[in-house]
Amino acid sequence: MFDSTGISELGGRHDVALQGLMASILSGEGNPARASHEADLLAVARDRDRVAFRRLFDHFAPRLRSFLRRLRTPEGTLDDLVQDVMASVWRRANSYDPAKASASTWIFTIARNRRIDLARRKRPEVDLDDPATVHEEADGEPLPDEQASHGQLAVILRDAIAQLPPDQSEIVALAYQRDMSHSEIASELDLPLGTVKSRLRLALVKLRTAMEGLD
Amino acid sequence: MTVSHHPDRALLLDYATGALSEPFALVVATHMALCPACRHEVSAMEAIGGAMLEASTDCSQAQPEDAFARLMAHVEAVPGEHAASQPAINDPALAAIPRPLRDRLPASPDQMPWRRQGPIETVFLPCDVPGYRVRMLRIAPGRGVPRHTHRGEELTLVLQGAYSDATGHFGRGDLETADPTLDHRPVADPGEQCICLAVTSAPLRLTGRLGRLIDHFLDI
Ligand SMILES: [Zn+2]
């Protein structure tokens, strides 16, 4: 499953997998004193605003590089993939809806979808404008990441992950930072599928509760 | 309409991170079109991913100095994207099928080339992922699917009508997950045809002495 680099990186299990994440949040990066990324994305969509896009680039390109490297993107293609994702951000900015997701969540989904494209896979998705799509009032509820700034959410997430038992945070890290499905995680950790599922369920309920418990 | 059987969180998480295979993602996305609750759940999982991206600042290597200039030279040569609007659909049976699936159907459910297999009819949809089978199933009112087990995992999503089996009652939007241990015999409700999307995964590769023994006898 892992190449040799992956194994050495994963040695020490969840501590190491989350080490970078923790270190960066604790170092106090993500200074909130700046124009919001959401406003910058809207300016790119509306005015093709290069100054706003430069701010987005300076903020997200290094994060994408670090995030995608954890996801076992080969070092030689890493910079190209970062450029590719940022190019998609520029081109698709007009489809960004700040009522649905924060800028970082939207860029996370762009990066995910580009990786799926590059693997020559397709991603079936819901079309919210399709008349067959069922809507409920719950659709209008604010999403967890609307209720907090990026900085707040990252801190809340850090605390919530830090409070997870190690056997739960390990699985969350493998899912988000190693790109493994729950059945791959089960075989990697040599655990029954049911155990992985129940740990994931517990972890996700806790993280979601933490994210939604904001005022 | 209330959906009462949902994919489990592990499946939704695989969809949110992008790790889920395309055929299973088709079932999950079609369910999500009918289920605002699962859309909300996946949005929350994507928000966790967004927060992880936001927190990924451990990369000491700076972007190359000319990276932004190169990017702008590249993107300015290509126009922005606008989502193409969808043509209206006049056939009500087809219009009732959510888009991720509808885009892959050869025709309206009434006009598809159904092939009779005992009490059920099937249409195989094209699938280029090895080991997966993607089928539409049509069960006559009150009729049952013969008792069967699975070698791999099977996801069944009800699109029209309803059926029951030993584990419960499944109506439009409901998703049933069956693994190889489940021996089930779905029976359609009386009064209406039941139409489902069913996707079966690659047979589980069983290892170990017992696994090989089971593999040997499970010859489906
Ligand atoms: Zn659901």
Coordinates of C-alpha atoms and ligand atoms in Angstrom, one line a residue:
Chain A
M1 CA 0.0 0.0 0.0
F2 CA 2.7 2.5 1.0
D3 CA 5.9 3.1 -0.9
S4 CA 9.0 3.1 1.3
T5 CA 8.8 6.9 1.8
G6 CA 5.2 6.5 3.0
I7 CA 6.2 3.8 5.5
S8 CA 8.9 5.9 7.1
E9 CA 6.7 8.9 7.2
L10 CA 4.0 7.0 8.9
G11 CA 6.3 5.4 11.5
G12 CA 5.1 6.5 14.9
R13 CA 1.5 6.4 13.6
H14 CA -0.9 9.1 14.3
D15 CA 1.5 11.3 16.2
V16 CA 3.7 11.7 13.2
A17 CA 0.8 11.9 10.8
L18 CA -0.6 14.8 12.6
Q19 CA 2.6 16.3 13.8
G20 CA 2.9 18.9 11.0
L21 CA -0.7 19.8 11.4
M22 CA -0.3 20.4 15.1
A23 CA 3.0 22.3 14.8
S24 CA 1.6 24.7 12.3
I25 CA -1.5 25.5 14.2
L26 CA 0.5 26.0 17.4
S27 CA 2.9 28.3 15.7
G28 CA 0.0 30.8 15.3
E29 CA -0.1 30.9 11.6
G30 CA -3.3 31.8 9.9
N31 CA -3.3 35.4 11.1
P32 CA -6.9 36.6 10.9
A33 CA -5.9 40.2 10.2
R34 CA -6.3 40.1 6.4
A35 CA -8.9 40.4 3.8
S36 CA -11.1 37.3 3.9
H37 CA -10.3 34.6 1.4
E38 CA -14.0 34.4 0.6
A39 CA -14.0 38.1 -0.4
D40 CA -10.9 37.5 -2.5
L41 CA -12.5 34.6 -4.3
L42 CA -15.6 36.7 -5.1
A43 CA -13.4 39.5 -6.4
V44 CA -11.6 37.0 -8.7
A45 CA -15.0 35.7 -9.9
R46 CA -16.4 39.2 -10.4
D47 CA -13.5 41.3 -11.6
R48 CA -10.8 38.8 -12.4
D49 CA -8.9 40.6 -9.6
R50 CA -5.2 39.7 -9.9
V51 CA -4.3 41.3 -6.6
A52 CA -6.9 39.3 -4.7
F53 CA -5.8 36.2 -6.6
R54 CA -2.2 36.8 -5.6
R55 CA -3.2 36.9 -2.0
L56 CA -5.0 33.6 -2.4
F57 CA -2.0 32.2 -4.2
D58 CA 0.4 33.2 -1.5
H59 CA -1.8 31.8 1.2
F60 CA -3.0 28.5 -0.4
A61 CA -0.1 27.4 -2.7
P62 CA 2.2 26.5 0.2
R63 CA -0.7 24.8 2.0
L64 CA -1.7 22.9 -1.0
R65 CA 1.9 21.8 -1.5
S66 CA 2.2 20.5 2.0
F67 CA -1.3 18.9 2.0
L68 CA -0.7 17.2 -1.4
R69 CA 2.7 16.0 -0.4
R70 CA 1.2 14.2 2.6
L71 CA -1.2 12.6 0.2
R72 CA 1.7 10.8 -1.4
T73 CA 1.8 13.0 -4.5
P74 CA 5.2 12.3 -6.1
E75 CA 7.7 15.0 -5.4
G76 CA 8.4 15.6 -9.1
T77 CA 4.8 16.4 -9.9
L78 CA 4.0 18.4 -6.7
D79 CA 4.6 21.9 -8.0
D80 CA 2.7 21.1 -11.2
L81 CA -0.3 19.9 -9.3
V82 CA -0.3 23.0 -7.0
Q83 CA -0.3 25.2 -10.2
D84 CA -3.0 23.0 -11.7
V85 CA -5.3 23.4 -8.6
M86 CA -4.6 27.2 -8.4
A87 CA -5.4 27.4 -12.2
S88 CA -8.8 25.7 -11.5
V89 CA -9.4 28.1 -8.6
W90 CA -9.0 31.0 -11.1
R91 CA -11.1 29.5 -13.8
R92 CA -13.9 28.2 -11.6
A93 CA -14.1 31.1 -9.1
N94 CA -17.5 32.0 -10.6
S95 CA -19.0 28.7 -9.3
Y96 CA -17.8 29.5 -5.7
D97 CA -20.8 30.1 -3.3
P98 CA -19.8 31.5 0.1
A99 CA -23.1 30.4 1.5
K100 CA -22.1 26.8 1.0
A101 CA -18.4 26.6 2.0
S102 CA -15.5 28.5 3.2
A103 CA -12.7 29.3 0.7
S104 CA -10.4 26.6 2.2
T105 CA -13.2 24.0 2.1
W106 CA -13.9 24.9 -1.6
I107 CA -10.2 24.7 -2.5
F108 CA -10.0 21.3 -0.7
T109 CA -12.8 20.0 -3.0
I110 CA -11.1 21.5 -6.1
A111 CA -7.8 19.7 -5.1
R112 CA -9.7 16.5 -4.5
N113 CA -11.4 16.6 -7.8
R114 CA -8.3 17.5 -9.7
R115 CA -6.6 14.4 -8.2
I116 CA -9.5 12.3 -9.3
D117 CA -9.3 13.8 -12.8
L118 CA -5.6 13.1 -13.1
A119 CA -6.1 9.5 -12.0
R120 CA -8.5 9.3 -15.0
R121 CA -11.4 8.6 -12.7
K122 CA -14.8 10.2 -12.7
R123 CA -16.6 11.7 -9.8
P124 CA -20.4 11.4 -9.8
E125 CA -21.8 14.5 -8.1
V126 CA -25.2 16.0 -7.0
D127 CA -26.5 18.7 -9.3
L128 CA -28.4 21.1 -6.9
D129 CA -30.2 22.7 -9.8
D130 CA -31.6 19.3 -11.1
P131 CA -35.4 19.2 -10.6
A132 CA -35.0 15.6 -9.3
T133 CA -32.8 16.7 -6.5
V134 CA -34.7 16.8 -3.2
H135 CA -34.4 19.9 -1.0
E136 CA -35.4 20.5 2.6
E137 CA -35.3 23.4 4.9
A138 CA -32.2 21.9 6.4
D139 CA -30.4 22.8 3.2
G140 CA -30.6 26.4 4.2
E141 CA -28.9 25.8 7.6
P142 CA -25.5 27.3 7.9
L143 CA -22.7 24.8 7.5
P144 CA -20.3 24.5 10.4
D145 CA -17.5 26.3 8.6
E146 CA -19.7 29.4 8.0
Q147 CA -20.0 29.9 11.7
A148 CA -16.3 30.5 12.4
S149 CA -13.4 32.2 10.7
H150 CA -10.7 30.0 9.3
G151 CA -8.4 30.6 12.2
Q152 CA -11.1 29.7 14.7
L153 CA -12.1 26.6 12.9
A154 CA -8.5 25.4 12.6
V155 CA -8.0 25.9 16.4
I156 CA -11.3 24.2 17.2
L157 CA -10.4 21.3 14.9
R158 CA -6.9 21.0 16.6
D159 CA -8.5 20.8 20.0
A160 CA -11.1 18.3 18.9
I161 CA -8.5 16.1 17.2
A162 CA -6.2 16.4 20.2
Q163 CA -9.0 15.2 22.4
L164 CA -9.7 12.1 20.2
P165 CA -8.4 8.9 21.6
P166 CA -5.2 7.8 19.6
D167 CA -7.0 4.9 17.9
Q168 CA -9.6 7.4 16.5
S169 CA -7.3 10.2 15.5
E170 CA -5.0 7.7 13.7
I171 CA -7.8 6.6 11.4
V172 CA -8.9 10.2 10.7
A173 CA -5.4 11.1 9.7
L174 CA -5.1 8.1 7.4
A175 CA -8.4 9.0 5.7
Y176 CA -7.7 12.7 5.2
Q177 CA -3.9 12.7 4.9
R178 CA -3.1 9.4 3.3
D179 CA -6.1 9.2 1.0
M180 CA -7.1 5.8 2.2
S181 CA -10.6 4.3 2.1
H182 CA -12.0 2.8 5.3
S183 CA -11.4 -0.7 3.9
E184 CA -7.8 0.2 3.0
I185 CA -7.3 1.5 6.5
A186 CA -8.7 -1.7 7.9
S187 CA -6.2 -3.8 6.0
E188 CA -3.3 -1.3 6.7
L189 CA -3.9 -1.5 10.4
D190 CA -5.0 -5.1 10.4
L191 CA -8.3 -4.3 12.0
P192 CA -11.8 -5.7 11.4
L193 CA -13.8 -3.4 9.1
G194 CA -16.4 -3.0 11.8
T195 CA -13.8 -1.7 14.2
V196 CA -12.6 0.9 11.7
K197 CA -16.2 2.0 11.0
S198 CA -17.2 2.4 14.6
R199 CA -14.0 4.4 15.4
L200 CA -14.6 6.6 12.4
R201 CA -18.2 7.1 13.4
L202 CA -17.2 8.1 17.0
A203 CA -14.4 10.5 15.7
L204 CA -16.6 12.2 13.1
V205 CA -19.5 12.7 15.5
K206 CA -17.0 14.4 18.0
L207 CA -15.4 16.6 15.3
R208 CA -18.7 17.6 13.9
T209 CA -20.1 18.4 17.3
A210 CA -17.1 20.5 18.0
M211 CA -17.3 22.4 14.7
E212 CA -21.0 23.0 15.2
G213 CA -20.8 24.0 18.8
L214 CA -19.6 27.5 17.9
D215 CA -21.4 30.7 18.4
Chain B
M1 CA -40.9 11.5 1.3
T2 CA -38.5 10.6 4.0
V3 CA -35.4 8.6 3.4
S4 CA -34.7 6.2 6.3
H5 CA -31.8 4.1 5.2
H6 CA -28.6 5.9 4.6
P7 CA -25.0 5.0 3.6
D8 CA -22.9 4.6 6.8
R9 CA -20.6 7.4 7.7
A10 CA -17.5 5.4 6.6
L11 CA -18.9 5.3 3.0
L12 CA -19.8 9.0 3.1
L13 CA -16.3 9.8 4.4
D14 CA -14.7 7.8 1.5
Y15 CA -16.9 9.9 -0.9
A16 CA -15.9 13.2 0.8
T17 CA -12.2 12.4 0.7
G18 CA -12.3 11.1 -2.9
A19 CA -11.2 7.6 -1.9
L20 CA -14.5 5.9 -2.9
S21 CA -14.6 3.9 -6.1
E22 CA -16.5 5.5 -9.0
P23 CA -19.3 2.9 -9.2
F24 CA -20.0 3.1 -5.4
A25 CA -19.7 6.9 -5.7
L26 CA -22.5 6.8 -8.3
V27 CA -24.8 5.2 -5.8
V28 CA -23.8 7.5 -2.9
A29 CA -24.2 10.6 -5.0
T30 CA -27.6 9.5 -6.4
H31 CA -28.7 8.9 -2.8
M32 CA -27.4 12.3 -1.8
A33 CA -29.5 13.9 -4.5
L34 CA -32.5 12.5 -2.7
C35 CA -31.2 13.0 0.8
P36 CA -30.4 16.5 2.1
A37 CA -29.2 15.0 5.5
C38 CA -26.4 13.1 3.8
R39 CA -25.5 16.2 1.7
H40 CA -25.1 18.1 4.9
E41 CA -23.0 15.3 6.5
V42 CA -20.7 15.3 3.5
S43 CA -20.4 19.1 3.6
A44 CA -19.3 18.8 7.2
M45 CA -16.7 16.2 6.2
E46 CA -15.4 18.5 3.5
A47 CA -15.2 21.3 6.0
I48 CA -12.9 19.1 8.1
G49 CA -10.8 18.6 4.9
G50 CA -10.8 22.4 4.4
A51 CA -9.6 23.0 8.0
M52 CA -6.8 20.4 7.4
L53 CA -5.7 22.2 4.3
E54 CA -5.8 25.5 6.1
A55 CA -3.6 24.0 8.8
S56 CA -1.1 22.4 6.4
T57 CA 1.7 24.9 6.8
D58 CA 4.6 22.6 7.7
C59 CA 6.1 22.9 4.2
S60 CA 9.3 24.9 4.7
Q61 CA 10.0 25.0 0.9
A62 CA 8.7 28.3 -0.5
Q63 CA 7.0 28.4 -3.9
P64 CA 9.5 29.1 -6.7
E65 CA 9.9 32.8 -7.2
D66 CA 8.3 32.9 -10.7
A67 CA 5.5 30.5 -9.8
F68 CA 2.8 33.1 -9.7
A69 CA 3.9 34.7 -13.0
R70 CA 4.0 31.3 -14.7
L71 CA 0.5 30.6 -13.4
M72 CA -0.9 33.8 -14.7
A73 CA 0.7 33.4 -18.1
H74 CA -1.0 30.0 -18.2
V75 CA -4.5 30.9 -17.0
E76 CA -4.8 34.1 -19.0
A77 CA -4.5 31.9 -22.2
V78 CA -7.6 29.9 -21.2
P79 CA -11.1 31.4 -20.7
G80 CA -13.0 31.0 -17.4
E81 CA -15.5 28.2 -17.1
H82 CA -19.2 28.6 -17.0
A83 CA -21.5 25.7 -16.1
A84 CA -23.5 24.6 -19.1
S85 CA -27.3 24.8 -18.5
Q86 CA -29.1 21.5 -18.7
P87 CA -31.9 21.0 -21.3
A88 CA -35.4 20.4 -19.8
I89 CA -36.5 16.8 -19.8
N90 CA -40.0 16.0 -20.9
D91 CA -40.2 12.3 -19.9
P92 CA -41.4 12.3 -16.3
A93 CA -40.0 8.8 -15.5
L94 CA -36.6 10.0 -16.7
A95 CA -36.9 13.4 -15.0
A96 CA -37.5 11.6 -11.6
I97 CA -34.0 10.0 -11.8
P98 CA -31.4 12.3 -10.2
R99 CA -28.7 13.5 -12.6
P100 CA -25.6 11.6 -11.6
L101 CA -27.4 8.5 -12.6
R102 CA -29.7 9.9 -15.3
D103 CA -26.6 11.0 -17.3
R104 CA -25.6 7.3 -17.6
L105 CA -28.9 5.8 -18.5
P106 CA -29.3 4.7 -22.2
A107 CA -32.9 5.8 -22.2
S108 CA -36.0 6.5 -20.1
P109 CA -36.7 3.6 -17.7
D110 CA -39.8 2.7 -19.8
Q111 CA -37.7 2.4 -22.9
M112 CA -34.5 0.7 -21.6
P113 CA -33.7 -2.7 -23.0
W114 CA -34.7 -4.7 -19.9
R115 CA -33.7 -8.3 -19.9
R116 CA -35.8 -10.7 -18.0
Q117 CA -34.1 -13.0 -15.5
G118 CA -36.8 -14.9 -13.7
P119 CA -39.0 -12.6 -11.6
I120 CA -36.8 -9.6 -12.2
E121 CA -35.6 -7.6 -15.2
T122 CA -32.1 -6.0 -15.5
V123 CA -30.2 -3.6 -17.6
F124 CA -26.4 -3.4 -17.2
L125 CA -24.9 0.1 -17.4
P126 CA -21.5 0.6 -18.8
C127 CA -18.7 0.5 -16.1
D128 CA -15.0 0.7 -16.9
V129 CA -13.9 -0.1 -13.4
P130 CA -12.7 -3.7 -13.2
G131 CA -14.6 -6.0 -10.9
Y132 CA -17.8 -3.9 -10.5
R133 CA -21.2 -4.5 -11.9
V134 CA -23.6 -1.6 -12.3
R135 CA -27.2 -2.7 -13.0
M136 CA -30.7 -1.3 -13.0
L137 CA -33.2 -3.7 -11.5
R138 CA -37.0 -3.8 -12.1
I139 CA -39.1 -6.0 -9.8
A140 CA -42.8 -6.7 -10.7
P141 CA -45.3 -5.7 -7.9
G142 CA -45.4 -8.3 -5.1
R143 CA -42.6 -10.4 -6.7
G144 CA -39.4 -11.3 -5.1
V145 CA -35.7 -11.6 -6.1
P146 CA -34.4 -15.1 -5.6
R147 CA -32.5 -15.7 -2.4
H148 CA -28.9 -14.8 -2.9
T149 CA -25.7 -13.9 -1.1
H150 CA -22.9 -11.7 -2.4
R151 CA -19.2 -12.3 -2.9
G152 CA -18.4 -8.6 -2.7
E153 CA -20.3 -5.7 -1.2
E154 CA -23.6 -4.7 -2.9
L155 CA -25.2 -1.3 -2.7
T156 CA -28.9 -1.1 -3.7
L157 CA -30.7 2.3 -4.1
V158 CA -34.5 2.4 -4.6
L159 CA -35.6 4.9 -7.2
Q160 CA -39.2 4.0 -7.6
G161 CA -41.6 1.8 -5.6
A162 CA -40.4 -0.1 -2.6
Y163 CA -39.2 -3.5 -1.4
S164 CA -38.8 -5.4 1.9
D165 CA -36.4 -7.9 3.1
A166 CA -35.4 -9.4 6.4
T167 CA -33.6 -6.2 7.4
G168 CA -36.4 -3.7 6.7
H169 CA -38.5 -1.8 4.2
F170 CA -36.9 0.3 1.5
G171 CA -38.6 3.1 -0.5
R172 CA -37.4 5.8 -2.9
G173 CA -34.0 7.2 -1.8
D174 CA -33.3 4.4 0.6
L175 CA -29.9 2.7 0.3
E176 CA -29.2 -0.9 1.4
T177 CA -25.7 -2.2 2.0
A178 CA -25.3 -5.9 1.7
D179 CA -22.1 -7.7 2.5
P180 CA -21.3 -11.3 1.8
T181 CA -22.7 -12.4 5.2
L182 CA -26.2 -11.2 4.3
D183 CA -28.5 -13.8 2.7
H184 CA -31.4 -11.8 1.6
R185 CA -34.6 -12.1 -0.5
P186 CA -36.1 -8.7 -1.4
V187 CA -39.8 -8.7 -2.2
A188 CA -41.4 -5.7 -4.0
D189 CA -44.4 -4.0 -2.4
P190 CA -47.7 -4.8 -4.1
G191 CA -49.2 -2.2 -6.4
E192 CA -46.1 -0.7 -8.0
Q193 CA -43.0 -1.8 -9.9
C194 CA -39.9 -1.4 -7.9
I195 CA -36.9 0.1 -9.8
C196 CA -33.4 0.1 -8.2
L197 CA -29.8 0.9 -9.0
A198 CA -27.6 -2.0 -7.7
V199 CA -23.8 -1.9 -7.7
T200 CA -21.7 -4.9 -6.8
S201 CA -18.1 -4.6 -5.9
A202 CA -15.2 -6.8 -6.8
P203 CA -15.3 -10.1 -4.9
L204 CA -13.5 -9.8 -1.7
R205 CA -10.1 -11.3 -2.0
L206 CA -10.1 -13.7 0.9
T207 CA -6.7 -14.6 2.4
G208 CA -5.6 -17.3 4.8
R209 CA -6.4 -21.0 4.8
L210 CA -10.1 -20.5 5.8
G211 CA -10.5 -17.7 3.2
R212 CA -9.1 -19.9 0.4
L213 CA -11.5 -22.7 1.4
I214 CA -14.4 -20.3 1.3
D215 CA -13.2 -18.8 -2.0
H216 CA -13.2 -22.3 -3.4
F217 CA -16.8 -23.0 -2.6
L218 CA -18.3 -19.6 -3.3
D219 CA -18.3 -19.9 -7.0
I220 CA -20.7 -17.2 -8.2
Ligands
ZN1 ZN -29.0 9.9 3.4

